[in-house]
CSV table of C-alpha atoms in Angstrom, one decimal:
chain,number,residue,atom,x,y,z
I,1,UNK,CA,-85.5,-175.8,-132.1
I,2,UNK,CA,-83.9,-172.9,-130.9
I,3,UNK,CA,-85.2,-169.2,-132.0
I,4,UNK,CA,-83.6,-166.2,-133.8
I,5,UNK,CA,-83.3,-164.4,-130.8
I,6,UNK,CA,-81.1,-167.3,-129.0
I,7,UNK,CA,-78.9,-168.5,-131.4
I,8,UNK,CA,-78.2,-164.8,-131.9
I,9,UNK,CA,-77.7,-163.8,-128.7
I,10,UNK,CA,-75.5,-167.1,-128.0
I,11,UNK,CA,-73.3,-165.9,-130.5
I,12,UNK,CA,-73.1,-162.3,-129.3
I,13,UNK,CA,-72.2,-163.4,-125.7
I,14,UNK,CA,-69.7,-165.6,-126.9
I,15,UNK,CA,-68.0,-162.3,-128.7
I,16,UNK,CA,-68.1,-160.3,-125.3
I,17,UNK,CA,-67.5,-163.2,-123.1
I,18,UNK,CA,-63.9,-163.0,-125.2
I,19,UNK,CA,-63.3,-159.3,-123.6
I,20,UNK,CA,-61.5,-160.4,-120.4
I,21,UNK,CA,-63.3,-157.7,-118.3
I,22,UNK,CA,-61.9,-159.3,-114.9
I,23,UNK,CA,-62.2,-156.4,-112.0
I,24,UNK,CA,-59.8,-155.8,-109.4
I,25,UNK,CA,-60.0,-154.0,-105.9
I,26,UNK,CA,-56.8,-151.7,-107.4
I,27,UNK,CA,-58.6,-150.3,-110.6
I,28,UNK,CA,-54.7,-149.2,-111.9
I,29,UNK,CA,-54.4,-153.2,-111.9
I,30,UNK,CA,-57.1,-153.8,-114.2
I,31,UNK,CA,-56.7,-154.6,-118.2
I,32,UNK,CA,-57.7,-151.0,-119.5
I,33,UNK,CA,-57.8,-152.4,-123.1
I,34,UNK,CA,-59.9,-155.2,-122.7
I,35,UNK,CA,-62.6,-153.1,-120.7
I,36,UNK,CA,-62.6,-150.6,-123.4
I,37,UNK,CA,-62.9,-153.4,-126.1
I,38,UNK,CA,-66.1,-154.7,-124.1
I,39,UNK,CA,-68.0,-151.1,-124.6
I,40,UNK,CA,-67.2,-151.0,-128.1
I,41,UNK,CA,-68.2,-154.0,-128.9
I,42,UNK,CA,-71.5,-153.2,-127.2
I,43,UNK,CA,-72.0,-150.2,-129.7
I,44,UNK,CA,-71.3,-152.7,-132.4
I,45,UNK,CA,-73.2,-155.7,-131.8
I,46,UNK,CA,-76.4,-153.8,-130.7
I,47,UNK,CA,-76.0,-150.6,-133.6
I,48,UNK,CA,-80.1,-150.1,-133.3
I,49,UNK,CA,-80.3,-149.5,-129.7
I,50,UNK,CA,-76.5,-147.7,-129.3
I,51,UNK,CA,-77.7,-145.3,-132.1
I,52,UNK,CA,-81.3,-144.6,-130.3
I,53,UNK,CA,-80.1,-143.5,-126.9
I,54,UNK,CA,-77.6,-140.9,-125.2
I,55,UNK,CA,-74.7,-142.6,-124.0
I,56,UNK,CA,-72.4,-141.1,-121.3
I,57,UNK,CA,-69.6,-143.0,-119.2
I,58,UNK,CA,-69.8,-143.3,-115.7
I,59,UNK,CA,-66.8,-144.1,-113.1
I,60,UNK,CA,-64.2,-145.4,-115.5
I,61,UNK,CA,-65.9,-147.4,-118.4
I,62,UNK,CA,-69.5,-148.1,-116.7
I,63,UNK,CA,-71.8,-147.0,-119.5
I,64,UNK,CA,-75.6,-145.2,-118.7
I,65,UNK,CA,-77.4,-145.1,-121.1
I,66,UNK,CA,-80.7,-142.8,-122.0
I,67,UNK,CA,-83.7,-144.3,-124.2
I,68,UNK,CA,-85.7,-141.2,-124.6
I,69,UNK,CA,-89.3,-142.5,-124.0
I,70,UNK,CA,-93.2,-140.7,-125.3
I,71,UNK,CA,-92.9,-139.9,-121.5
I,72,UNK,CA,-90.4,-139.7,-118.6
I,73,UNK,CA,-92.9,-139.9,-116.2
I,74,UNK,CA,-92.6,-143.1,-114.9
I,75,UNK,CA,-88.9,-143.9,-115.6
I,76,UNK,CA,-87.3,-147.7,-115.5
I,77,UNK,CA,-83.5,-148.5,-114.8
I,78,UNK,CA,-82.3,-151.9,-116.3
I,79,UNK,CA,-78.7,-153.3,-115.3
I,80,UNK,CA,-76.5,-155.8,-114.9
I,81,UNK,CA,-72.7,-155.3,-115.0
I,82,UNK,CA,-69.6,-155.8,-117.7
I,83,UNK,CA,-66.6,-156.9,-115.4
I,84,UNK,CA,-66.2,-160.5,-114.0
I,85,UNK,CA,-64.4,-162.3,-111.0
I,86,UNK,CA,-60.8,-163.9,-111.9
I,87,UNK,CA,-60.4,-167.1,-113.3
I,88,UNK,CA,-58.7,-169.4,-110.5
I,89,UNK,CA,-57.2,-172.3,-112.7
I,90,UNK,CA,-58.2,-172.2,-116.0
I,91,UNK,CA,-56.6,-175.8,-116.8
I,92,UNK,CA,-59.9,-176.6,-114.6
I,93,UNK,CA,-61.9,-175.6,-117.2
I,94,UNK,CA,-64.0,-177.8,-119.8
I,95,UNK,CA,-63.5,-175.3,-121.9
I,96,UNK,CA,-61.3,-171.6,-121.8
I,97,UNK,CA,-62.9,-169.6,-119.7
I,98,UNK,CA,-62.8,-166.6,-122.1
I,99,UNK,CA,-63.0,-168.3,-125.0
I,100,UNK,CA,-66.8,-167.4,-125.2
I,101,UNK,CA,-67.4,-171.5,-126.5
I,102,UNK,CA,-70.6,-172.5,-128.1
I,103,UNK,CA,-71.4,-176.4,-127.4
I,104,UNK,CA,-73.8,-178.9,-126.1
I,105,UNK,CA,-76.3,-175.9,-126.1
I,106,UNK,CA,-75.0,-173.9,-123.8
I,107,UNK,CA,-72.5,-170.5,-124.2
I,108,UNK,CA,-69.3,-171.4,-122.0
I,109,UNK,CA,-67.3,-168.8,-120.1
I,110,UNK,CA,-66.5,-166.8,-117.7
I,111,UNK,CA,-69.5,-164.2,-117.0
I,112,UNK,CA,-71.8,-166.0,-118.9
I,113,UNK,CA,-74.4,-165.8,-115.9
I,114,UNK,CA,-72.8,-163.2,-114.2
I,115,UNK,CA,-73.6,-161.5,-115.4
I,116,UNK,CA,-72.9,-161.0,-119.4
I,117,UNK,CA,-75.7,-163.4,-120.3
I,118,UNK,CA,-78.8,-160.9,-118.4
I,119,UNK,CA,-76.6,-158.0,-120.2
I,120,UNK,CA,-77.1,-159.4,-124.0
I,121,UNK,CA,-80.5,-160.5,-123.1
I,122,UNK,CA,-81.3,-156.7,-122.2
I,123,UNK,CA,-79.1,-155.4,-125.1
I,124,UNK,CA,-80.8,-158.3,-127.7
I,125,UNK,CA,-84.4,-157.0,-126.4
I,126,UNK,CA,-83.8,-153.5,-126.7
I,127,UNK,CA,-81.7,-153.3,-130.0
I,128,UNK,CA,-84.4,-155.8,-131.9
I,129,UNK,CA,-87.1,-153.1,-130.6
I,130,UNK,CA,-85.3,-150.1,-131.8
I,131,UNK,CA,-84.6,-151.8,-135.4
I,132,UNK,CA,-88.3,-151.5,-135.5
I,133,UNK,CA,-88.7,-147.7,-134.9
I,134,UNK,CA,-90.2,-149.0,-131.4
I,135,UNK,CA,-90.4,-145.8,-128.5
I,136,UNK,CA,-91.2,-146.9,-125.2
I,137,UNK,CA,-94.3,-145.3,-123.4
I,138,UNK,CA,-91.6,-144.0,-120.8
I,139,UNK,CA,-87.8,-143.4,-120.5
I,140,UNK,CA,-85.8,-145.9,-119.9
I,141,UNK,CA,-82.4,-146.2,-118.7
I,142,UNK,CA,-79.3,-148.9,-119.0
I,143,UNK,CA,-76.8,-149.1,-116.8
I,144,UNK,CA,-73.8,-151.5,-117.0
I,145,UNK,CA,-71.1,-151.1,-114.5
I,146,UNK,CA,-67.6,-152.2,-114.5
I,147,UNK,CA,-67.0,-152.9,-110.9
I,148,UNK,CA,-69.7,-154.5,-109.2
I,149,UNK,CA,-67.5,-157.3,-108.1
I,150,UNK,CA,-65.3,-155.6,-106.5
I,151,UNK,CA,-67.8,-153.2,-104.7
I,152,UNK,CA,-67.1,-150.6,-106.2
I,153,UNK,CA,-68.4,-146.9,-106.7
I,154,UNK,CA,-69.1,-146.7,-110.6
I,155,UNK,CA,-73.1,-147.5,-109.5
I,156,UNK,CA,-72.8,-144.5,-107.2
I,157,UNK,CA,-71.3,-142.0,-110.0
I,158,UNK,CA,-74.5,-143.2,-111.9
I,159,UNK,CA,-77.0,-142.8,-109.1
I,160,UNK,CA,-75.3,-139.0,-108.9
I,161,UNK,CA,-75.8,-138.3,-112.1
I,162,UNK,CA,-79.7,-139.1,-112.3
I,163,UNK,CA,-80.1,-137.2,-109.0
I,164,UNK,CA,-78.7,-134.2,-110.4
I,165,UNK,CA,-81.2,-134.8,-113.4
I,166,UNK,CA,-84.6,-135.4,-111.1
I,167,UNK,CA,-84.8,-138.9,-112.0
I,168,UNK,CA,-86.6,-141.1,-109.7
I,169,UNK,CA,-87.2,-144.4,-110.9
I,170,UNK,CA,-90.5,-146.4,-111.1
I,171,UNK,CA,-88.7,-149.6,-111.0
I,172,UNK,CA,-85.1,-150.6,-110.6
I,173,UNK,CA,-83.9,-154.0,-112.0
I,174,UNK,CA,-80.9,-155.5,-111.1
I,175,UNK,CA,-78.9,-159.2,-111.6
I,176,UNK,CA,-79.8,-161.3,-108.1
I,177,UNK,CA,-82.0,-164.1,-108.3
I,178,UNK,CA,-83.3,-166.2,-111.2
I,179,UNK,CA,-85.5,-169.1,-112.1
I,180,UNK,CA,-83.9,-171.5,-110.1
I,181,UNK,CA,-84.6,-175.7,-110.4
I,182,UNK,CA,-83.8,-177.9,-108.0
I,183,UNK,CA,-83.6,-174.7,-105.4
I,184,UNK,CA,-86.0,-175.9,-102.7
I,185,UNK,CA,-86.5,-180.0,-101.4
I,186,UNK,CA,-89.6,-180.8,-102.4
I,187,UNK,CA,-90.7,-178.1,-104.7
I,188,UNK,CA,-90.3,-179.5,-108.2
I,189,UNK,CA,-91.9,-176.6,-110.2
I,190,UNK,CA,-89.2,-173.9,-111.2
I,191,UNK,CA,-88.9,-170.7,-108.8
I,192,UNK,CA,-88.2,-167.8,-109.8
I,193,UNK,CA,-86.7,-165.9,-106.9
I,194,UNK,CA,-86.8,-162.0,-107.0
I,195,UNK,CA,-84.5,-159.7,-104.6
I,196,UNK,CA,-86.1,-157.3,-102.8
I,197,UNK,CA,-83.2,-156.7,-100.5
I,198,UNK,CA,-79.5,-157.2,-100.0
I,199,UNK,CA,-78.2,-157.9,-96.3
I,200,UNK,CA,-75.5,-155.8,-95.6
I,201,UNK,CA,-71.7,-156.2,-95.6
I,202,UNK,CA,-69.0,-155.7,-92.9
I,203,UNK,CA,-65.5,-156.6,-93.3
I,204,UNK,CA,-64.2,-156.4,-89.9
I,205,UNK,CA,-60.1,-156.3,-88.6
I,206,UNK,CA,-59.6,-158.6,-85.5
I,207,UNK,CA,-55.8,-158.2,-84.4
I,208,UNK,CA,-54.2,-159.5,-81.2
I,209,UNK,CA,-50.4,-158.3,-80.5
I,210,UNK,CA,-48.1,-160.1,-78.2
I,211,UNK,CA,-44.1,-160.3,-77.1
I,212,UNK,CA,-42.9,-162.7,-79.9
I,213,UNK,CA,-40.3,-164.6,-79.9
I,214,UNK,CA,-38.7,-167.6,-80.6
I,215,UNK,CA,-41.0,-170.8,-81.1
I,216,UNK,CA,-39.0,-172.7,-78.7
I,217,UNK,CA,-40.6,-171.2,-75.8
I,218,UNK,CA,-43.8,-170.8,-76.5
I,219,UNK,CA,-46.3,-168.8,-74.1
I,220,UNK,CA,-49.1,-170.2,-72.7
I,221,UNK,CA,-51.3,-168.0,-74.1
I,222,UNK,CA,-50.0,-165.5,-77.2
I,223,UNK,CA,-51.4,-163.7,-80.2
I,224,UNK,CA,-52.5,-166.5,-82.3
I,225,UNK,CA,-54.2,-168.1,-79.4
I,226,UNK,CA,-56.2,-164.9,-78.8
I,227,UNK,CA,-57.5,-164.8,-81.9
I,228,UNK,CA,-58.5,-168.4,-82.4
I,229,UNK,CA,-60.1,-168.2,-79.6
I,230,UNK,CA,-62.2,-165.1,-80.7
I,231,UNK,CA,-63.1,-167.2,-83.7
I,232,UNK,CA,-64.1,-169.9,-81.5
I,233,UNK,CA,-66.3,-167.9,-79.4
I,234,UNK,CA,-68.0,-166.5,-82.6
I,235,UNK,CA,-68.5,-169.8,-84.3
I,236,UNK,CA,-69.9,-171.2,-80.8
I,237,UNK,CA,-72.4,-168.9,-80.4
I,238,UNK,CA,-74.0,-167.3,-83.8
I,239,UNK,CA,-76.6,-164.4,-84.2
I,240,UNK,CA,-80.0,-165.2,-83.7
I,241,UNK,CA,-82.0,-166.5,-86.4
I,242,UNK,CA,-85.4,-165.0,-87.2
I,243,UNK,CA,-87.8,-165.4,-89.6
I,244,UNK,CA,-88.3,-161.9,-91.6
I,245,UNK,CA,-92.1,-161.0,-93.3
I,246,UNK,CA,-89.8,-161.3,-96.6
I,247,UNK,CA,-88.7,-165.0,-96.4
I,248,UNK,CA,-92.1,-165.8,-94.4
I,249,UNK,CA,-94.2,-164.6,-97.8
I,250,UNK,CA,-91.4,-167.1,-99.6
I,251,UNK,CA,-92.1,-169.7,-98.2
I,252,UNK,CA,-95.9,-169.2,-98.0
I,253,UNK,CA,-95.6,-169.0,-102.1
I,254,UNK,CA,-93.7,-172.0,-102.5
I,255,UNK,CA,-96.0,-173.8,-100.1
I,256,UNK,CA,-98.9,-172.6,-102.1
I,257,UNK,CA,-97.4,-175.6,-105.4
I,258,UNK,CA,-95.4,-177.8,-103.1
I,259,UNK,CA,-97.0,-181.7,-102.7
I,260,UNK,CA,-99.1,-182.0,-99.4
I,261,UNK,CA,-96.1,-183.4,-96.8
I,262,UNK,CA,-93.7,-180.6,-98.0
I,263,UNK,CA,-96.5,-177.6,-97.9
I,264,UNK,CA,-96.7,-179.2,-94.1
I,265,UNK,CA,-93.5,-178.1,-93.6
I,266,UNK,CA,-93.0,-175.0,-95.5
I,267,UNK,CA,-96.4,-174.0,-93.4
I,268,UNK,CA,-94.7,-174.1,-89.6
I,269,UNK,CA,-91.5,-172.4,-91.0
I,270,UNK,CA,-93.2,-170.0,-92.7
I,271,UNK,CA,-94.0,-168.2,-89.3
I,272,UNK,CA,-91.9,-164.8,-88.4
I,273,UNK,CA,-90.0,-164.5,-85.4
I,274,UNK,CA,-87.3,-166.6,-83.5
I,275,UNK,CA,-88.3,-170.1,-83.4
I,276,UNK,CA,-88.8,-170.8,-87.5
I,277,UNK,CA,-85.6,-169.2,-87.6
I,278,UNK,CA,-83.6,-171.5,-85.2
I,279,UNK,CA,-85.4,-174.2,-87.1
I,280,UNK,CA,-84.4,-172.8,-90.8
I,281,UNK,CA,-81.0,-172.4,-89.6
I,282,UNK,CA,-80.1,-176.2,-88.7
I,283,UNK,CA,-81.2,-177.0,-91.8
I,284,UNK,CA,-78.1,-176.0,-93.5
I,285,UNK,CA,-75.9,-173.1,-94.7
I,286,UNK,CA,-78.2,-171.4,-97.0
I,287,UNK,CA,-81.0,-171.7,-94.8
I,288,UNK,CA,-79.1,-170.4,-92.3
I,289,UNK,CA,-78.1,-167.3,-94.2
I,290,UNK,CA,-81.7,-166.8,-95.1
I,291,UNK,CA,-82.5,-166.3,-91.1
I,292,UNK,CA,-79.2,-164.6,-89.5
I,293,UNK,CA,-76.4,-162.6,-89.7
I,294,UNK,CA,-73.5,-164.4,-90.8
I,295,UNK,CA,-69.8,-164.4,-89.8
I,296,UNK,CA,-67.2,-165.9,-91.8
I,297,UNK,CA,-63.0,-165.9,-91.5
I,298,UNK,CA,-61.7,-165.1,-94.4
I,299,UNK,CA,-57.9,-164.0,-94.2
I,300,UNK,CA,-55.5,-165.0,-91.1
I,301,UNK,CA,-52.7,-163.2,-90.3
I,302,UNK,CA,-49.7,-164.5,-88.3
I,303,UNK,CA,-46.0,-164.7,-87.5
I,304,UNK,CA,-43.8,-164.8,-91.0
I,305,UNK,CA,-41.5,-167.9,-90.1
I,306,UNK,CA,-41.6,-171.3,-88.6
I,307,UNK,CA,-39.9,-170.6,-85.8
I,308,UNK,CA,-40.9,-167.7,-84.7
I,309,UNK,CA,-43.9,-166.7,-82.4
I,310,UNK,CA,-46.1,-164.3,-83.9
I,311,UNK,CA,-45.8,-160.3,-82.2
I,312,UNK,CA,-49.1,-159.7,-84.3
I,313,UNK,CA,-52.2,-162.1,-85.1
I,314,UNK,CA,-55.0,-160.9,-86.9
I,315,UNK,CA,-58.4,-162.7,-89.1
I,316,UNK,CA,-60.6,-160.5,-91.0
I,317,UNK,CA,-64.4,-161.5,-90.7
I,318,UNK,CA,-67.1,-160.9,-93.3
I,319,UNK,CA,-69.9,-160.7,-91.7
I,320,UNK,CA,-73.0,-160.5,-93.8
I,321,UNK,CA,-76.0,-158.6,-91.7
I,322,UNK,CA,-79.4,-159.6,-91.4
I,323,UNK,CA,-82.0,-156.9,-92.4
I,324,UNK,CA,-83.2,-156.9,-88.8
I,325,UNK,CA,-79.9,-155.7,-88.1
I,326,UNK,CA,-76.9,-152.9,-88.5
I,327,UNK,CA,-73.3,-152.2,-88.8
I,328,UNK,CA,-73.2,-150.8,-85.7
I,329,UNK,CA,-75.5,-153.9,-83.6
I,330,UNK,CA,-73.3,-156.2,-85.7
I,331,UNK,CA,-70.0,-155.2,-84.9
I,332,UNK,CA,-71.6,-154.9,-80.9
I,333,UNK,CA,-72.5,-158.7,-81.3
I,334,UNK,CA,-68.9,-159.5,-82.4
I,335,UNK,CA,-67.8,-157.0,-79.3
I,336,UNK,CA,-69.9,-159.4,-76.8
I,337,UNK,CA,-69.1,-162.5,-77.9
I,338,UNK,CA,-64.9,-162.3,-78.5
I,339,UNK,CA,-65.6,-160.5,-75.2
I,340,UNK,CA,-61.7,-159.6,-75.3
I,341,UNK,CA,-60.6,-156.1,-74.5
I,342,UNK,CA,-57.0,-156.9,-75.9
I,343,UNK,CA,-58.4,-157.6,-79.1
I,344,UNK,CA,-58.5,-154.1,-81.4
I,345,UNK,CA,-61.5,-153.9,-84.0
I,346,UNK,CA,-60.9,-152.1,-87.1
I,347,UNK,CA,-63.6,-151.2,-89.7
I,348,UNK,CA,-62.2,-152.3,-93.7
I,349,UNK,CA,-65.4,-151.4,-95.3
I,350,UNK,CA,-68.9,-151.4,-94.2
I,351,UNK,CA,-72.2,-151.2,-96.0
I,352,UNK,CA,-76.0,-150.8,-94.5
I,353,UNK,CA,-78.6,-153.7,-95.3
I,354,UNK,CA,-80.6,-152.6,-98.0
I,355,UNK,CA,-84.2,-150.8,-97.8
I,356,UNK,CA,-86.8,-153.5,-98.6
I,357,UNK,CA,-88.8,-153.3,-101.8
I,358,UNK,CA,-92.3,-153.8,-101.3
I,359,UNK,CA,-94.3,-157.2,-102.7
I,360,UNK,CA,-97.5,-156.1,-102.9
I,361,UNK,CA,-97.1,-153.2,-105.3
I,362,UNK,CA,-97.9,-152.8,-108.7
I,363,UNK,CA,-94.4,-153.2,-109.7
I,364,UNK,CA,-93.3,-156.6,-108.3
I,365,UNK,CA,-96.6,-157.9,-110.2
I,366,UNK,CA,-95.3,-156.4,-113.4
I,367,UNK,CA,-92.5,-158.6,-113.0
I,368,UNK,CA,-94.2,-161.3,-112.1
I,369,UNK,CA,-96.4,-160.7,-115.6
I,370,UNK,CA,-93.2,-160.5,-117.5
I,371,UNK,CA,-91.8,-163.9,-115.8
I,372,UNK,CA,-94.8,-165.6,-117.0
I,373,UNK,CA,-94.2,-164.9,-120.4
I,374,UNK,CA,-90.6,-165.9,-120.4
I,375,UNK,CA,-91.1,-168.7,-117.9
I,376,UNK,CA,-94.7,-169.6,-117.2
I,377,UNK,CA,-94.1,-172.4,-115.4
I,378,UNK,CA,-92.2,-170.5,-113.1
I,379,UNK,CA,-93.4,-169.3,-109.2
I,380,UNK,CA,-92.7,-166.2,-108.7
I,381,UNK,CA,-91.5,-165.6,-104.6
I,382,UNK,CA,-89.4,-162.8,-102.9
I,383,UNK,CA,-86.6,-163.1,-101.1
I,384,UNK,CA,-83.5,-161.3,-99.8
I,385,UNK,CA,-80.0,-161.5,-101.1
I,386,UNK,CA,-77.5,-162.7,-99.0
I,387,UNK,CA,-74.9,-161.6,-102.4
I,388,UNK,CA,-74.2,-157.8,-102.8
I,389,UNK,CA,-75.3,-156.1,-106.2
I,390,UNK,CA,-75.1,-152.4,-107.4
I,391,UNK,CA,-78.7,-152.2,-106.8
I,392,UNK,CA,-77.8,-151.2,-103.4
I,393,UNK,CA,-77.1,-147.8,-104.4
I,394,UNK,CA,-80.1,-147.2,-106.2
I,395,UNK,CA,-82.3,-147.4,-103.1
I,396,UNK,CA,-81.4,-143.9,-102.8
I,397,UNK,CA,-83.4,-142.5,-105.4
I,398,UNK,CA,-86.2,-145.4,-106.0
I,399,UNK,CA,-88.5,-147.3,-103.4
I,400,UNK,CA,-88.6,-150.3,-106.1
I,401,UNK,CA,-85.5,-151.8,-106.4
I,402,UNK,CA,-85.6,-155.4,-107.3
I,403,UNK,CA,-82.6,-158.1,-108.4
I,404,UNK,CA,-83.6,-160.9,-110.9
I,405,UNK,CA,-82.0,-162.4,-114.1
I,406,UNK,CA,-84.7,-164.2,-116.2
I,407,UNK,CA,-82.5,-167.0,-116.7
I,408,UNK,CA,-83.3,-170.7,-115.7
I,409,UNK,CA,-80.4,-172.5,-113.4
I,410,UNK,CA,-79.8,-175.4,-111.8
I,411,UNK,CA,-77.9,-176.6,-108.5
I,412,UNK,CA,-74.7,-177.3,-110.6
I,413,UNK,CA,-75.3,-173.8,-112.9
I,414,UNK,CA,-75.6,-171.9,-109.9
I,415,UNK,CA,-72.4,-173.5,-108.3
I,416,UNK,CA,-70.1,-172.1,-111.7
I,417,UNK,CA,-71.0,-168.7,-110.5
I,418,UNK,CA,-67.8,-167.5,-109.4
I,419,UNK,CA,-66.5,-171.0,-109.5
I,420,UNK,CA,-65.2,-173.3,-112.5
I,421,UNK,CA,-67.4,-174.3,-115.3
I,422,UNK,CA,-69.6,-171.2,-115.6
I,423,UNK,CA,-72.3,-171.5,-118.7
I,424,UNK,CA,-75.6,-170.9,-120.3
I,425,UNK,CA,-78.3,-172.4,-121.9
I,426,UNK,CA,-78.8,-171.0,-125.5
I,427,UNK,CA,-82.6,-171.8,-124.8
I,428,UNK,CA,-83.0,-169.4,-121.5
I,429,UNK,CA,-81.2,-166.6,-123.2
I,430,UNK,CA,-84.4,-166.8,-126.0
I,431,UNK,CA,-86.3,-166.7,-122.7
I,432,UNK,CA,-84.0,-163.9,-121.0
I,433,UNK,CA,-84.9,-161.8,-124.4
I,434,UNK,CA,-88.5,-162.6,-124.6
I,435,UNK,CA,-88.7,-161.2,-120.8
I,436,UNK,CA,-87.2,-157.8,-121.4
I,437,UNK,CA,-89.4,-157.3,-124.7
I,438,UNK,CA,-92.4,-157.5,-123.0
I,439,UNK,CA,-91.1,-155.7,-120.1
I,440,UNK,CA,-90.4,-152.9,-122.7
I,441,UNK,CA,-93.1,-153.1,-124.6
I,442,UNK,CA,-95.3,-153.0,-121.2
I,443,UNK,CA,-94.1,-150.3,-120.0
């Protein structure tokens, strides 16, 4: 039987789902109407905890807001964003991706993990506390952004404006990992993976330039060739793989439940340095990630007819770096392997890895306390993020950023995420809720 708190939260998320909140790298592009709808209806569907805080708007529509606590000593920031990736094909749909559908269980729509479902679950916590006349010991603070998905700045504009206040937080929680099933071979028991890093981003310009002319005659070697052959080189020879203290304490967790032939295994990889990582990283993709910096082509560029040889070629890379690396040793390694001095590099947008939250700290156990209330049967491990959150930003004024979304997923959930499909158990937002009470009320 589902609880109180799901079946009202359900129907909550279904109502905001309904706000088509979709971001866009040109902001003057986006739905104004529907963005401002979303805050509104925040006020409305959580009056307790809208009318116990100070609310101020940040960037365009991001909302931060101010839960006065007994204390602001030790001050907590809780976020997860408002806006939402497009919607491909919507005819691919089981049901309309902003339709906000309740069936089989589950709350159907676009954002529904990501990342509406951890905001109603914080919203849902906070505003049944406040009915009660509930304080917390210390201050806490909400933020929900409106462009995380398209990287941009609103989590900045917030991070500026609790500088210029003095706040330092004692512990930063983000959207990033979750309580995942079916996440590991071999490990049956539920893990719930918390972010204590991001790797970095670098969206790099490759562009070769050559005569042109008509396809007819084609050169032996032209603009499109260079650059498939720089995409070659850098598919043939990847970044090394290593095994960082971070995904060597994951594996040594999940080793600590796995059955005796899999804690074997997880036991030689979980060893730092080069060789666990080559290992890791012929595994799969995502294993891969986990060990190296990554580059992917994205976008190609060439000639605009037919017939006609391309006078420009270009592919932009995303390249997603390793937190034993930087933006300058990444965009080196791409240097040394296209090895092509006729091939010009060009910077789109480049952001540092992330400083790395510590695991054995009092915070990281406090959410480790919280996840066994929501989720006992859940192991708690640490990773790092190969995705990109606005917790990034926060690193600047708190050593204890972290990324988790108390909400159980498996393979197929975690596959709607940006894709077709996306929905949420009605059961783990009851459990999403439950784990932001306690948090509260532990505070």
């Amino acid at each position: 039987m589902l609880s109180d708190s799901s079946a009202a939260t359900a129907a909550k998320l279904a109502l905001l789902i309904g706000c088509r909140t979709v971001s866009r790298p040109d902001r003057d592009a986006e739905d104004r109407e529907e963005f401002t709808r979303h805050v509104e209806l925040m006020r409305e569907l959580y009056p307790h905890i809208a009318g116990a805080v100070e609310q101020h708007t940040v960037g365009i529509t991001g909302q931060l807001w101010h839960w006065r606590g007994a204390s602001d000593a030790r001050p907590v920031v809780l976020m997860a964003h408002q806006d939402v990736v497009p919607v491909e094909s919507a005819g691919d749909w089981e049901h309309p991706p902003f339709a906000g559908t309740i069936a089989d269980g589950r709350v159907h729509g676009r954002g529904a993990l990501d990342d509406k479902g951890d905001l109603a679950c914080i919203l849902e916590a906070a505003d049944s506390l406040a009915a009660t006349g509930f304080v917390p010991a210390t201050d806490v603070y909400f933020f929900f952004g409106d462009c995380e998905e398209t990287a941009g700045e609103t989590a900045k504009h917030a991070v500026d404006f609790l500088t210029a206040r003095g706040v330092r937080p004692w512990l930063v929680l983000d959207e990033g990992g979750a309580v995942a099933h079916q996440a590991f071979p071999g490990v049956n028991a539920p893990v719930g993976v918390i972010g204590v890093s991001e790797k970095g981003i670098l969206d790099l310009l490759l562009e070769a330039e050559d005569a042109g002319g008509h396809a007819s005659a084609p050169p032996a070697f032209g603009a499109v060739q260079r650059i498939a052959r720089a995409i070659t080189r850098l598919q043939r020879k990847p970044f090394p793989a290593n095994v960082h203290p971070v995904t060597e304490e994951m594996f040594k967790r999940l080793g600590s439940t796995a059955p005796r032939p899999v804690r074997a295994a997880l036991k030689l990889v979980a060893r730092p340095g080069r060789l666990a990582g080559e290992v890791l990283a012929r595994v799969g993709a995502e294993p891969a990630a986990m060990v190296r910096t990554t580059v992917a082509a994205t976008e190609l560029q060439g000639s605009d007819g037919t017939n006609v040889l391309a006078r420009r070629a270009a592919v932009i890379l995303n390249i997603r770096i390793s937190v034993t690396e930087s933006v300058a040793s990444a965009i080196a390694g791409v240097r040394r392997r296209v090895a092509d001095r006729k091939i010009r590099h060009t910077i789109l947008s480049a952001t540092e890895p992330s400083p790395i939250s510590p695991v054995d700290c009092e915070q990281f156990a406090f959410l480790e306390a919280c996840m066994g209330r929501s989720h006992p049967e859940a192991l708690a491990v640490p990773y790092i993020m190969m995705a990109a959150t606005d917790a990034r930003f926060f690193a600047a004024i708190s050593e204890h950023v972290y990324r988790f979304a108390p909400l159980g997923m498996d393979k197929a959930q975690r596959g709607s995420i940006h894709g077709t499909n996306e929905s949420v158990a009605i059961m783990e937002l009851g459990k999403g809720v439950a784990f932001y009470q306690h948090l509260l009320r532990s505070l």
